[in-house]
Amino acid sequence: MRHSQTAEARPYHHGDLRRALIDAARRVLEAEGPSALSLRAVAREAGVSPAAPYHHFKDKGELMDAVAHEGWDLLDAALAAAKAAASSSQAAMNELGVAYVCFARQNPALYRVMYDTARDREDLPDKMRGDEEGAYCKVRDTLVEAGANPADTLDIELATTAAWCSAHGLAEMAGFTQFDHLKVACGGEIAFFRAIFQHMGLVPKHRAD
Amino acid sequence: MRHSQTAEARPYHHGDLRRALIDAARRVLEAEGPSALSLRAVAREAGVSPAAPYHHFKDKGELMDAVAHEGWDLLDAALAAAKAAASSSQAAMNELGVAYVCFARQNPALYRVMYDTARDREDLPDKMRGDEEGAYCKVRDTLVEAGANPADTLDIELATTAAWCSAHGLAEMAGFTQFDHLKVACGGEIAFFRAIFQHMGLVPKHRAD
DNA sequence: GTCCGATGTGGACGATGTTTAGATAGCACT
DNA sequence: AGTGCTATCTAAACATCGTCCACATCGGAC
């Protein structure tokens, strides 16, 4: 009630423990991997007692949600940058896909937390599916710019969903060693991604390349 | 002291505890979900002490591997059935995709264990990538039958990988509530899957004509 | 029948998520 | 100033988990 404009985050003793805990979680995630991401380890990393986080998060899941939320922000920014850098609207879809998979490969632990929490609640975060902004809408707009018929809204939604699923599937599989020889054959990991996207029907109708 | 469904008083030395533990794990998985799948819970379900499994599995991970292994067998069988039932080689690819996603939807916890263990070791199980049999080769063969050029081995491998990634991506996303309205619009979940696969480039593009 | 190794049990250890009671520190109001 | 109020943090405890230990027990080879 009192200070609603500064949001709920303004701890007294620590400065901003909520913020510190999320950062500590990110640090643990980077250093030790998802399996080491325990509430106690995060509290330890932040230098507080194991019970302290409970004044800022209902339970461990809520901390994970906060970490995942930051991940979605980062992913959204990466997609925005890729879209801005695309040379043509035809190329933009493939660039989005490559940027998506590269993000997952560069932040594997974070990406895993993002989808683990999403699947636990059977919901992608709202920010992804917003009609006005968010990654989902970026993909949809790019599809329209690439030539899809904006009047056929069902078709557009299906195409957007298909593209997202394809990219997510590749992102999850990209780490498997079975595909190492394909990466070599394609001349590098990113070239491999492009080759795979070539086989996925990301761009509507006409071939982009 | 009757535990779940063990027929009657079991001999103090179990007949085949390894088998019983895997079955118990499957039962726990179905009933309580992946988060409840603890070693102790499995031992409890099988009616043995928490230490008993260690005479059959090195650690919890090895039990999970065994459960996942059964999952891959089931998935392989589901794909084989779908391939056999396909009316034409053109339709077979889409049928394989639908069967894949349906398997994941009908065994969500098992599917999650399968990929969690695979990602932990950064390896899909060998049985999936065998050159002679296994799910990977089923998809590859189906692609060739559907018109892909078998001489271009790199292209075939890329197309197979792309199809697998697409199906896996859809399988993981299919549970999200965001897509409920699309399922309704398509006239059911399976119709939704078909519509999505329609947008994914599963069937090879006939570049030669 | 005796022995031995494979398979079971119970108890213990450290780590985890979570809750509780109590200590501490900043803010509001006299 | 002082007095509360409340948010924040600590310490201790609990149940559960994975894992290991010493020991009990069974089944088969001799």
CSV table of N, CA and C in Angstrom, one decimal, chain A residues 112 115-116 118-120 122-124 129 154-155 157-159 161-162 164-166 168-170 172-173 175-179 181-182 185-186 192 195-196 199-201 207, chain B residues 112 115-116 118-120 122-124 129 154-155 157-159 161-162 164-166 168-170 172-173 175-179 181-182 185-186 192 195-196 199-201 205:
chain,number,residue,atom,x,y,z
A,112,ARG,N,16.6,-24.1,-20.1
A,112,ARG,CA,16.0,-25.3,-19.5
A,112,ARG,C,15.0,-24.8,-18.4
A,115,TYR,N,11.7,-23.4,-19.9
A,115,TYR,CA,10.7,-24.3,-20.3
A,115,TYR,C,10.3,-25.3,-19.2
A,116,ASP,N,11.1,-25.6,-18.3
A,116,ASP,CA,10.7,-26.4,-17.2
A,116,ASP,C,9.6,-25.8,-16.4
A,118,ALA,N,7.7,-23.4,-17.4
A,118,ALA,CA,6.5,-23.3,-18.3
A,118,ALA,C,5.7,-24.6,-18.4
A,119,ARG,N,6.4,-25.7,-18.5
A,119,ARG,CA,5.7,-27.0,-18.7
A,119,ARG,C,5.0,-27.4,-17.3
A,120,ASP,N,5.7,-27.0,-16.2
A,120,ASP,CA,5.1,-27.3,-14.9
A,120,ASP,C,3.7,-26.7,-14.8
A,122,GLU,N,2.0,-25.7,-17.5
A,122,GLU,CA,1.3,-25.9,-18.7
A,122,GLU,C,0.9,-24.6,-19.4
A,123,ASP,N,1.8,-23.6,-19.3
A,123,ASP,CA,1.5,-22.3,-19.8
A,123,ASP,C,2.8,-21.6,-20.2
A,124,LEU,N,2.8,-21.0,-21.4
A,124,LEU,CA,3.9,-20.1,-21.7
A,124,LEU,C,3.6,-18.8,-21.0
A,129,ARG,N,3.0,-14.3,-25.5
A,129,ARG,CA,1.8,-14.5,-26.4
A,129,ARG,C,1.0,-13.2,-26.6
A,154,LEU,N,-6.4,-17.8,-38.8
A,154,LEU,CA,-6.1,-19.1,-38.3
A,154,LEU,C,-4.8,-19.6,-38.9
A,155,ASP,N,-4.7,-19.4,-40.2
A,155,ASP,CA,-3.5,-19.9,-40.9
A,155,ASP,C,-2.2,-19.2,-40.3
A,157,GLU,N,-1.8,-18.0,-37.3
A,157,GLU,CA,-1.5,-18.5,-36.0
A,157,GLU,C,-0.9,-19.9,-36.1
A,158,LEU,N,-1.4,-20.7,-36.9
A,158,LEU,CA,-0.8,-22.0,-37.1
A,158,LEU,C,0.6,-22.0,-37.6
A,159,ALA,N,0.8,-21.1,-38.5
A,159,ALA,CA,2.2,-21.0,-39.1
A,159,ALA,C,3.1,-20.4,-38.0
A,161,THR,N,2.8,-20.8,-34.7
A,161,THR,CA,3.0,-21.9,-33.8
A,161,THR,C,3.9,-22.9,-34.3
A,162,ALA,N,3.8,-23.3,-35.6
A,162,ALA,CA,4.6,-24.3,-36.2
A,162,ALA,C,6.1,-23.8,-36.2
A,164,TRP,N,7.5,-21.7,-34.1
A,164,TRP,CA,8.0,-21.7,-32.8
A,164,TRP,C,8.3,-23.1,-32.3
A,165,CYS,N,7.4,-24.0,-32.6
A,165,CYS,CA,7.7,-25.4,-32.2
A,165,CYS,C,8.9,-25.9,-32.9
A,166,SER,N,9.1,-25.6,-34.2
A,166,SER,CA,10.3,-26.1,-34.9
A,166,SER,C,11.5,-25.6,-34.3
A,168,HIS,N,12.0,-24.4,-31.2
A,168,HIS,CA,12.2,-25.0,-29.9
A,168,HIS,C,12.7,-26.4,-30.0
A,169,GLY,N,12.2,-27.2,-30.9
A,169,GLY,CA,12.6,-28.6,-31.1
A,169,GLY,C,14.1,-28.6,-31.4
A,170,LEU,N,14.5,-27.8,-32.4
A,170,LEU,CA,15.9,-27.7,-32.7
A,170,LEU,C,16.8,-27.3,-31.6
A,172,GLU,N,16.3,-27.7,-28.5
A,172,GLU,CA,16.5,-28.8,-27.5
A,172,GLU,C,17.4,-29.9,-28.0
A,173,MET,N,17.4,-30.1,-29.3
A,173,MET,CA,18.1,-31.2,-29.8
A,173,MET,C,19.6,-30.8,-30.2
A,175,GLY,N,22.0,-29.8,-28.8
A,175,GLY,CA,23.2,-30.2,-27.9
A,175,GLY,C,23.5,-31.6,-28.0
A,176,PHE,N,22.7,-32.4,-28.6
A,176,PHE,CA,23.0,-33.9,-28.7
A,176,PHE,C,24.2,-34.1,-29.6
A,177,THR,N,25.1,-35.0,-29.1
A,177,THR,CA,26.3,-35.2,-29.8
A,177,THR,C,26.1,-36.0,-31.1
A,178,GLN,N,24.9,-36.6,-31.3
A,178,GLN,CA,24.6,-37.3,-32.5
A,178,GLN,C,24.7,-36.4,-33.7
A,179,PHE,N,24.5,-35.1,-33.5
A,179,PHE,CA,24.4,-34.2,-34.7
A,179,PHE,C,25.8,-33.5,-34.9
A,181,HIS,N,28.4,-34.6,-36.3
A,181,HIS,CA,29.0,-34.8,-37.7
A,181,HIS,C,28.2,-33.9,-38.7
A,182,LEU,N,26.9,-33.7,-38.4
A,182,LEU,CA,26.2,-32.8,-39.3
A,182,LEU,C,26.6,-31.4,-39.3
A,185,ALA,N,29.7,-31.3,-41.2
A,185,ALA,CA,29.4,-31.4,-42.7
A,185,ALA,C,28.8,-30.1,-43.2
A,186,CYS,N,28.1,-29.3,-42.4
A,186,CYS,CA,27.5,-28.1,-42.8
A,186,CYS,C,28.5,-26.9,-42.7
A,192,PHE,N,24.7,-25.3,-39.7
A,192,PHE,CA,23.8,-26.4,-39.5
A,192,PHE,C,22.4,-26.0,-39.2
A,195,ALA,N,20.7,-24.8,-42.3
A,195,ALA,CA,20.3,-25.9,-43.1
A,195,ALA,C,19.1,-26.6,-42.6
A,196,ILE,N,19.0,-26.8,-41.3
A,196,ILE,CA,17.8,-27.4,-40.7
A,196,ILE,C,16.6,-26.5,-41.0
A,199,HIS,N,14.9,-26.8,-44.2
A,199,HIS,CA,14.0,-28.0,-44.3
A,199,HIS,C,12.7,-27.8,-43.6
A,200,MET,N,12.6,-26.9,-42.7
A,200,MET,CA,11.4,-26.6,-42.0
A,200,MET,C,10.6,-25.5,-42.7
A,201,GLY,N,9.4,-25.7,-42.8
A,201,GLY,CA,8.6,-24.7,-43.6
A,201,GLY,C,8.3,-23.4,-42.9
A,207,ARG,N,10.1,-20.4,-51.6
A,207,ARG,CA,11.3,-20.6,-50.9
A,207,ARG,C,12.0,-19.2,-50.7
B,112,ARG,N,8.8,-37.0,-20.7
B,112,ARG,CA,9.7,-36.0,-20.1
B,112,ARG,C,11.0,-36.7,-19.5
B,115,TYR,N,13.5,-37.5,-22.4
B,115,TYR,CA,14.3,-36.4,-22.9
B,115,TYR,C,15.2,-35.8,-21.8
B,116,ASP,N,14.7,-35.8,-20.5
B,116,ASP,CA,15.5,-35.3,-19.4
B,116,ASP,C,16.8,-36.1,-19.3
B,118,ALA,N,18.1,-37.9,-21.6
B,118,ALA,CA,18.9,-37.8,-22.8
B,118,ALA,C,19.7,-36.5,-22.8
B,119,ARG,N,19.1,-35.4,-22.3
B,119,ARG,CA,19.8,-34.1,-22.3
B,119,ARG,C,20.8,-34.1,-21.2
B,120,ASP,N,20.6,-34.8,-20.1
B,120,ASP,CA,21.6,-34.9,-19.1
B,120,ASP,C,22.9,-35.4,-19.6
B,122,GLU,N,23.6,-35.5,-22.9
B,122,GLU,CA,23.8,-34.9,-24.2
B,122,GLU,C,23.9,-35.9,-25.3
B,123,ASP,N,23.0,-36.9,-25.2
B,123,ASP,CA,23.0,-38.0,-26.1
B,123,ASP,C,21.6,-38.6,-26.3
B,124,LEU,N,21.2,-38.8,-27.5
B,124,LEU,CA,20.0,-39.6,-27.6
B,124,LEU,C,20.4,-41.1,-27.5
B,129,ARG,N,19.2,-44.0,-33.2
B,129,ARG,CA,20.0,-43.5,-34.3
B,129,ARG,C,20.6,-44.7,-35.1
B,154,LEU,N,23.6,-36.2,-47.1
B,154,LEU,CA,23.6,-35.1,-46.2
B,154,LEU,C,22.2,-34.5,-46.1
B,155,ASP,N,21.6,-34.3,-47.3
B,155,ASP,CA,20.3,-33.7,-47.4
B,155,ASP,C,19.3,-34.6,-46.7
B,157,GLU,N,19.8,-36.7,-44.2
B,157,GLU,CA,20.1,-36.6,-42.8
B,157,GLU,C,19.5,-35.3,-42.2
B,158,LEU,N,19.7,-34.3,-42.9
B,158,LEU,CA,19.2,-33.0,-42.5
B,158,LEU,C,17.7,-33.0,-42.4
B,159,ALA,N,17.1,-33.5,-43.4
B,159,ALA,CA,15.6,-33.6,-43.5
B,159,ALA,C,15.1,-34.4,-42.4
B,161,THR,N,16.5,-35.1,-39.5
B,161,THR,CA,16.8,-34.3,-38.2
B,161,THR,C,15.7,-33.2,-38.1
B,162,ALA,N,15.5,-32.5,-39.2
B,162,ALA,CA,14.5,-31.4,-39.1
B,162,ALA,C,13.1,-31.9,-38.8
B,164,TRP,N,12.4,-34.6,-37.1
B,164,TRP,CA,12.4,-35.1,-35.7
B,164,TRP,C,12.3,-33.9,-34.7
B,165,CYS,N,13.1,-32.8,-35.0
B,165,CYS,CA,13.1,-31.7,-34.2
B,165,CYS,C,11.7,-31.0,-34.2
B,166,SER,N,11.1,-30.9,-35.4
B,166,SER,CA,9.8,-30.3,-35.5
B,166,SER,C,8.8,-31.1,-34.6
B,168,HIS,N,9.4,-33.1,-32.1
B,168,HIS,CA,9.7,-33.0,-30.7
B,168,HIS,C,9.2,-31.6,-30.2
B,169,GLY,N,9.4,-30.6,-30.9
B,169,GLY,CA,9.0,-29.2,-30.5
B,169,GLY,C,7.5,-29.2,-30.3
B,170,LEU,N,6.8,-29.7,-31.3
B,170,LEU,CA,5.3,-29.7,-31.1
B,170,LEU,C,4.9,-30.6,-29.9
B,172,GLU,N,6.4,-31.0,-27.2
B,172,GLU,CA,6.7,-30.3,-25.9
B,172,GLU,C,5.7,-29.2,-25.7
B,173,MET,N,5.3,-28.5,-26.8
B,173,MET,CA,4.4,-27.4,-26.7
B,173,MET,C,3.0,-27.8,-26.7
B,175,GLY,N,1.1,-29.3,-24.9
B,175,GLY,CA,0.3,-29.2,-23.6
B,175,GLY,C,0.0,-27.8,-23.1
B,176,PHE,N,0.6,-26.8,-23.7
B,176,PHE,CA,0.4,-25.5,-23.3
B,176,PHE,C,-1.0,-25.0,-23.6
B,177,THR,N,-1.6,-24.4,-22.6
B,177,THR,CA,-3.0,-24.0,-22.7
B,177,THR,C,-3.2,-22.9,-23.8
B,178,GLN,N,-2.1,-22.2,-24.1
B,178,GLN,CA,-2.2,-21.1,-25.1
B,178,GLN,C,-2.8,-21.6,-26.4
B,179,PHE,N,-2.6,-22.9,-26.7
B,179,PHE,CA,-3.0,-23.4,-28.0
B,179,PHE,C,-4.3,-24.1,-28.0
B,181,HIS,N,-7.3,-22.8,-28.0
B,181,HIS,CA,-8.2,-22.2,-28.9
B,181,HIS,C,-7.9,-22.7,-30.4
B,182,LEU,N,-6.6,-22.9,-30.6
B,182,LEU,CA,-6.3,-23.4,-32.0
B,182,LEU,C,-6.8,-24.9,-32.2
B,185,ALA,N,-10.3,-24.6,-32.9
B,185,ALA,CA,-10.6,-24.0,-34.3
B,185,ALA,C,-10.3,-25.1,-35.3
B,186,CYS,N,-9.3,-26.0,-35.0
B,186,CYS,CA,-9.0,-27.0,-36.0
B,186,CYS,C,-9.9,-28.2,-35.9
B,192,PHE,N,-5.4,-30.5,-35.0
B,192,PHE,CA,-4.5,-29.4,-34.8
B,192,PHE,C,-3.0,-29.8,-35.1
B,195,ALA,N,-2.6,-29.9,-38.8
B,195,ALA,CA,-2.5,-28.6,-39.4
B,195,ALA,C,-1.1,-28.0,-39.2
B,196,ILE,N,-0.6,-28.3,-38.0
B,196,ILE,CA,0.8,-27.8,-37.7
B,196,ILE,C,1.8,-28.5,-38.6
B,199,HIS,N,2.3,-27.1,-41.9
B,199,HIS,CA,3.1,-25.9,-42.0
B,199,HIS,C,4.6,-26.3,-41.9
B,200,MET,N,4.9,-27.4,-41.3
B,200,MET,CA,6.3,-27.8,-41.2
B,200,MET,C,6.7,-28.6,-42.5
B,201,GLY,N,7.9,-28.4,-42.9
B,201,GLY,CA,8.3,-29.0,-44.2
B,201,GLY,C,8.7,-30.5,-44.0
B,205,LYS,N,10.5,-31.5,-50.4
B,205,LYS,CA,10.1,-30.7,-51.6
B,205,LYS,C,10.8,-31.3,-52.8
